[in-house]
mmCIF file of C-alpha atoms in Angstrom:
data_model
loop_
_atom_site.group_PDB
_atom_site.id
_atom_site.type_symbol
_atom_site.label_atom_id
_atom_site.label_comp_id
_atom_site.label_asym_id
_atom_site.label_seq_id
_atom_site.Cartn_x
_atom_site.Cartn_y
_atom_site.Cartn_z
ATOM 1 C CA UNK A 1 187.789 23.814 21.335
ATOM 2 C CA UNK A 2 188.181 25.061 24.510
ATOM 3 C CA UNK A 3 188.550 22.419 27.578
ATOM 4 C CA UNK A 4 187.474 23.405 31.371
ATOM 5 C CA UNK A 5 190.115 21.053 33.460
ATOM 6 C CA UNK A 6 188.004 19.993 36.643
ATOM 7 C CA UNK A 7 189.624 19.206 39.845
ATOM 8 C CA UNK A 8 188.331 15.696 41.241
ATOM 9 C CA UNK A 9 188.547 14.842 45.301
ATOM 10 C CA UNK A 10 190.620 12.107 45.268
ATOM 11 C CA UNK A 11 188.879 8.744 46.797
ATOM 12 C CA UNK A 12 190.836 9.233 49.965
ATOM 13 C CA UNK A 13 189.835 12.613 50.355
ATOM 14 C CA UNK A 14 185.780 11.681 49.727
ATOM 15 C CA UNK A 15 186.159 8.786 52.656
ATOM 16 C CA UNK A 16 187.984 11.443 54.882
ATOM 17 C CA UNK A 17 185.140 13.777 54.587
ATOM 18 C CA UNK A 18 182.653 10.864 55.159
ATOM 19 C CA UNK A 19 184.123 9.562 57.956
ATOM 20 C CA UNK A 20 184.664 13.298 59.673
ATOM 21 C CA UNK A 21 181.049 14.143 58.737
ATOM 22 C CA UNK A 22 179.712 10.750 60.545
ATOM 23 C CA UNK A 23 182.206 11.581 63.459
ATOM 24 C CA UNK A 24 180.480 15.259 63.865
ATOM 25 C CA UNK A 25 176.740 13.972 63.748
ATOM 26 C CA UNK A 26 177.527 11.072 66.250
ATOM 27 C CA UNK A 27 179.270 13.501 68.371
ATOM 28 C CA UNK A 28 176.609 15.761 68.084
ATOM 29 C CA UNK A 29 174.125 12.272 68.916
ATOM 30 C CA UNK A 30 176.182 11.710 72.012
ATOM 31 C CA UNK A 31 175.688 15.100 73.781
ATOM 32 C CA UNK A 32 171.664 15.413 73.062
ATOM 33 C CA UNK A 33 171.715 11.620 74.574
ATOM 34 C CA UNK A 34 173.979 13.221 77.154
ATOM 35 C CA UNK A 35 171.852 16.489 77.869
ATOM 36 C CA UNK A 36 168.569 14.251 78.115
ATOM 37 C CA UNK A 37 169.210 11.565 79.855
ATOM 38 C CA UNK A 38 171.155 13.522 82.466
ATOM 39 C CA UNK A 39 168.308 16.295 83.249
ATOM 40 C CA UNK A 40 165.380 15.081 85.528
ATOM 41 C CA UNK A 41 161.903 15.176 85.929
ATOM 42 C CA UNK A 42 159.652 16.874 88.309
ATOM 43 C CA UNK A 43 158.746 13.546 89.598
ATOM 44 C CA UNK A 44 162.649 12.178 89.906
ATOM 45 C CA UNK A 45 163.086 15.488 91.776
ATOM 46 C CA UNK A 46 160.050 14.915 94.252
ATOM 47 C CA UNK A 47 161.463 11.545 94.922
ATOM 48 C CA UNK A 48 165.315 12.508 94.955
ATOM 49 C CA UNK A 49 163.923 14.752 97.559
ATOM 50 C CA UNK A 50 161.772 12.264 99.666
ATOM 51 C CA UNK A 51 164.920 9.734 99.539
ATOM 52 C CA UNK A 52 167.116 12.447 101.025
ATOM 53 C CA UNK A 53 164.360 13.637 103.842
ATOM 54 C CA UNK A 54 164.588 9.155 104.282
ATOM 55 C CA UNK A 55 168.326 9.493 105.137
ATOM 56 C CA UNK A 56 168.102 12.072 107.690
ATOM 57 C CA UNK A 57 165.278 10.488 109.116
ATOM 58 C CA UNK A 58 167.557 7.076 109.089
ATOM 59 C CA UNK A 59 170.288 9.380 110.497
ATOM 60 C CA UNK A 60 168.696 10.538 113.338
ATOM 61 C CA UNK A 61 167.274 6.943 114.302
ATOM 62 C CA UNK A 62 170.777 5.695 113.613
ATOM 63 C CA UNK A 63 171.710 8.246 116.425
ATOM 64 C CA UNK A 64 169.038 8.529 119.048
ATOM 65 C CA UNK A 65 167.567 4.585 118.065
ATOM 66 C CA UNK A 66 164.480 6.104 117.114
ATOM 67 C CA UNK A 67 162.338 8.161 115.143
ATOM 68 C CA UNK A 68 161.651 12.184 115.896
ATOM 69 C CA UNK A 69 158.540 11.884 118.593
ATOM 70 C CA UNK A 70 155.950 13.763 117.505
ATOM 71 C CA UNK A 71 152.143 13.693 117.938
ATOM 72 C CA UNK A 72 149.875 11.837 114.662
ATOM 73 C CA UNK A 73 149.316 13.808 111.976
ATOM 74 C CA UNK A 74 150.986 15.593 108.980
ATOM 75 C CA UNK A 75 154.285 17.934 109.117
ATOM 76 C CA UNK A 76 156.071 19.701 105.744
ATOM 77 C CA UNK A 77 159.251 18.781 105.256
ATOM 78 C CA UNK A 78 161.456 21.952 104.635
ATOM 79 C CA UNK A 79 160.451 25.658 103.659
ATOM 80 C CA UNK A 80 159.616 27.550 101.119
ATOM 81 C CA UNK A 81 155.899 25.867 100.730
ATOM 82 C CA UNK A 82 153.077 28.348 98.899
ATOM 83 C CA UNK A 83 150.952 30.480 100.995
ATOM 84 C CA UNK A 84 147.794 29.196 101.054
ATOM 85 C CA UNK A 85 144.813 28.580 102.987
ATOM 86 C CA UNK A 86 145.053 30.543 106.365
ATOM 87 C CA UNK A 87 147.686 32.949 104.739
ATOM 88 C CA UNK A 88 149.969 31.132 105.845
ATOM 89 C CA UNK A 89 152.815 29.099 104.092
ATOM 90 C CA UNK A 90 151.510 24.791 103.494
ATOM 91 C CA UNK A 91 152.058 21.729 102.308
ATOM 92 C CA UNK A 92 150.160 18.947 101.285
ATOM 93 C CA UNK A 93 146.902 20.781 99.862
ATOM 94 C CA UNK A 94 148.218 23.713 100.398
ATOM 95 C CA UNK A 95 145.084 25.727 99.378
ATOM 96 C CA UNK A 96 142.607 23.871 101.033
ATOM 97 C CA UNK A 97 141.549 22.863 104.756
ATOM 98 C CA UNK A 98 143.696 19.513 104.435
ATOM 99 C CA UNK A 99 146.729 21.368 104.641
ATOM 100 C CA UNK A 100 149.750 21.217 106.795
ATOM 101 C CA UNK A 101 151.782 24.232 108.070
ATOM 102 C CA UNK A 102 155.460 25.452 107.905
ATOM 103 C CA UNK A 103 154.958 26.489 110.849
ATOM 104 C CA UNK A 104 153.467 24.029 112.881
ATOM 105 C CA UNK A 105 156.575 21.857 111.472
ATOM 106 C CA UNK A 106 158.955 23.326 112.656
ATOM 107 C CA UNK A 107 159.896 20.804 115.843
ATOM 108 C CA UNK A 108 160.025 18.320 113.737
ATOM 109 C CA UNK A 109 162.534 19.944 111.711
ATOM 110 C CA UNK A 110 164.144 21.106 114.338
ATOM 111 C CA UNK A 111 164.765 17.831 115.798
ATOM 112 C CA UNK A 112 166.266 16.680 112.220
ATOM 113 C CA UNK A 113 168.301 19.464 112.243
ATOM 114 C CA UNK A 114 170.380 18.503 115.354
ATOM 115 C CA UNK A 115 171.567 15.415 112.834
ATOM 116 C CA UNK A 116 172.113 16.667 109.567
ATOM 117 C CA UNK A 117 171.682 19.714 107.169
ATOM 118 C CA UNK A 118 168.299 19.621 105.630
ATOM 119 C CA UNK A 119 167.343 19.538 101.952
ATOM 120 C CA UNK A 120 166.132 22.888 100.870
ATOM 121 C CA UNK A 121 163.236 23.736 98.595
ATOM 122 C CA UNK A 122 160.156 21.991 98.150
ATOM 123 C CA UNK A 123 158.585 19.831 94.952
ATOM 124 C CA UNK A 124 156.404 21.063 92.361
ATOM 125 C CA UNK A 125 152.950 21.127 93.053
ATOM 126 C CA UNK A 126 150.312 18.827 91.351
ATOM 127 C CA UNK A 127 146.484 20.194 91.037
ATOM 128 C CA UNK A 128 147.090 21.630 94.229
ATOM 129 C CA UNK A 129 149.213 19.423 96.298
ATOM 130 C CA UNK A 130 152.648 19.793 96.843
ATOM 131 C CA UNK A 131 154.962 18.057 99.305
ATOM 132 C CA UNK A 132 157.471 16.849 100.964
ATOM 133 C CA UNK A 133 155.243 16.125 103.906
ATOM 134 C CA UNK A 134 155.495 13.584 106.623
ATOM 135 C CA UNK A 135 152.564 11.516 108.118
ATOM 136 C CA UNK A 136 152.840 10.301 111.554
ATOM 137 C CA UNK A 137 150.444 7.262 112.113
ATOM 138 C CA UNK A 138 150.191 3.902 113.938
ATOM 139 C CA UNK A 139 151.971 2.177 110.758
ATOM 140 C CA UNK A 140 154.639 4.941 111.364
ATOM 141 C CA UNK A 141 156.300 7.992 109.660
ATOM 142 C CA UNK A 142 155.573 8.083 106.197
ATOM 143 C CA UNK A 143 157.054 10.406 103.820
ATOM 144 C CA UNK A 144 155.355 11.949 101.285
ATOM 145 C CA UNK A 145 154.810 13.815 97.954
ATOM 146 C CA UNK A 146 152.803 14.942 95.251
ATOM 147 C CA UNK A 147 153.801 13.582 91.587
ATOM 148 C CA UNK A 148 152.463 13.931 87.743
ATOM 149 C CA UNK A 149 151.673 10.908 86.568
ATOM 150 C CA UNK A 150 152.854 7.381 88.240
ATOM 151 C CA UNK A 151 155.482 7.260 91.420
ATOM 152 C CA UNK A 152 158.792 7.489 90.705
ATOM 153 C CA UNK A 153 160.794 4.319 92.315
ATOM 154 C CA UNK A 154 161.629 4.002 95.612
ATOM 155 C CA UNK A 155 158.325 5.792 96.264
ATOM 156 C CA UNK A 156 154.907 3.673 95.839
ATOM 157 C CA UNK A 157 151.471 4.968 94.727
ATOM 158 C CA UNK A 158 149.201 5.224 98.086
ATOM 159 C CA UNK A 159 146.948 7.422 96.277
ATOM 160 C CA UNK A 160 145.395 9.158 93.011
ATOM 161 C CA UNK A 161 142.827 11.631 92.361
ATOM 162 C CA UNK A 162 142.575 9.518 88.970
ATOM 163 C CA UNK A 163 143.241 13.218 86.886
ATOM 164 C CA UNK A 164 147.144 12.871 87.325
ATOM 165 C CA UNK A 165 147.807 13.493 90.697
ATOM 166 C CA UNK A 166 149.465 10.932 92.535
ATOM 167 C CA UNK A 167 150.808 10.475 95.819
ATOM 168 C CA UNK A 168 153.733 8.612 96.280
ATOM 169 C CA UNK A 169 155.184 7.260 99.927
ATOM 170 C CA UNK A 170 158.367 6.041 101.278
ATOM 171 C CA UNK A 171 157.552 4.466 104.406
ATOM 172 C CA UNK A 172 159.336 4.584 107.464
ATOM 173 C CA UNK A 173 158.346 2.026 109.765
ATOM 174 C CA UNK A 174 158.892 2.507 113.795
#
């Protein structure tokens, strides 16, 4: 008769390798929470970059106790915007007649510029709109952008083309 001997985990050994096993997969848990929640949407990037257009804007009333001057109507905020209608390089509908031009913005930038370093690049565009973009108006300066979806907080919904465009504002008043 011929006996295989089998060697058994002792019960210390089979909780060890539980525990270490749990330890790995809620380590593992941790850093896809970690990698999500820490990576942002196109929409929390519009914003981000709308809030940090606000503080240079509150920067250079903070210094001069006042807003830039500039005639009503719309200005980009930065460079980089798509070349669109015209051939030239816009924001707002950049494609269309409602646009705005890099060019035509640049006194306004200019002006910021003499307070601060500005934010660079420019947010993703939505069915043809893309922003930053300022509005100068009797209710005053507002700042805006183009989002997927519902605004992103601070920013409220002024507008929607009700097929997932949305405009959201941070207003800026004089």
């Amino acid at each position: 008769m011929s006996t295989t001997s089998r060697t058994r985990l002792h019960p210390a050994a089979i909780v060890s390798l539980v525990i270490g096993g749990l330890i790995i997969i809620g380590a593992l848990a941790f850093l896809s929470w970690f990698l999500i929640s820490t990576s942002s949407t196109p929409n929390q990037q519009a914003t981000q970059k709308l809030v940090q257009w606000q503080e240079i804007f509150e920067k250079y009333r903070s210094a001069h106790d006042t807003l830039p001057e500039m005639p009503a109507g719309g200005y980009c905020l930065g460079t980089g915007f798509p070349i669109g209608a015209g051939g030239t390089a816009n924001c707002r509908d950049y494609d269309a007649e409602t646009h705005y031009t890099e060019e035509a913005s640049a006194p306004l930038r200019d002006a910021l510029a003499s307070v601060s370093e500005l934010p660079q690049g420019v947010s993703a565009a939505v069915r043809g709109t893309v922003g930053p973009y300022a509005l100068y108006d009797d209710a005053g300066v507002r700042l805006l952008t183009a989002e997927d979806g519902t605004c992103e907080a601070p920013a409220v919904e002024v507008w929607n083309d009700g097929g997932g465009l949305f405009i959201c504002q941070i207003l800026l008043t004089r």
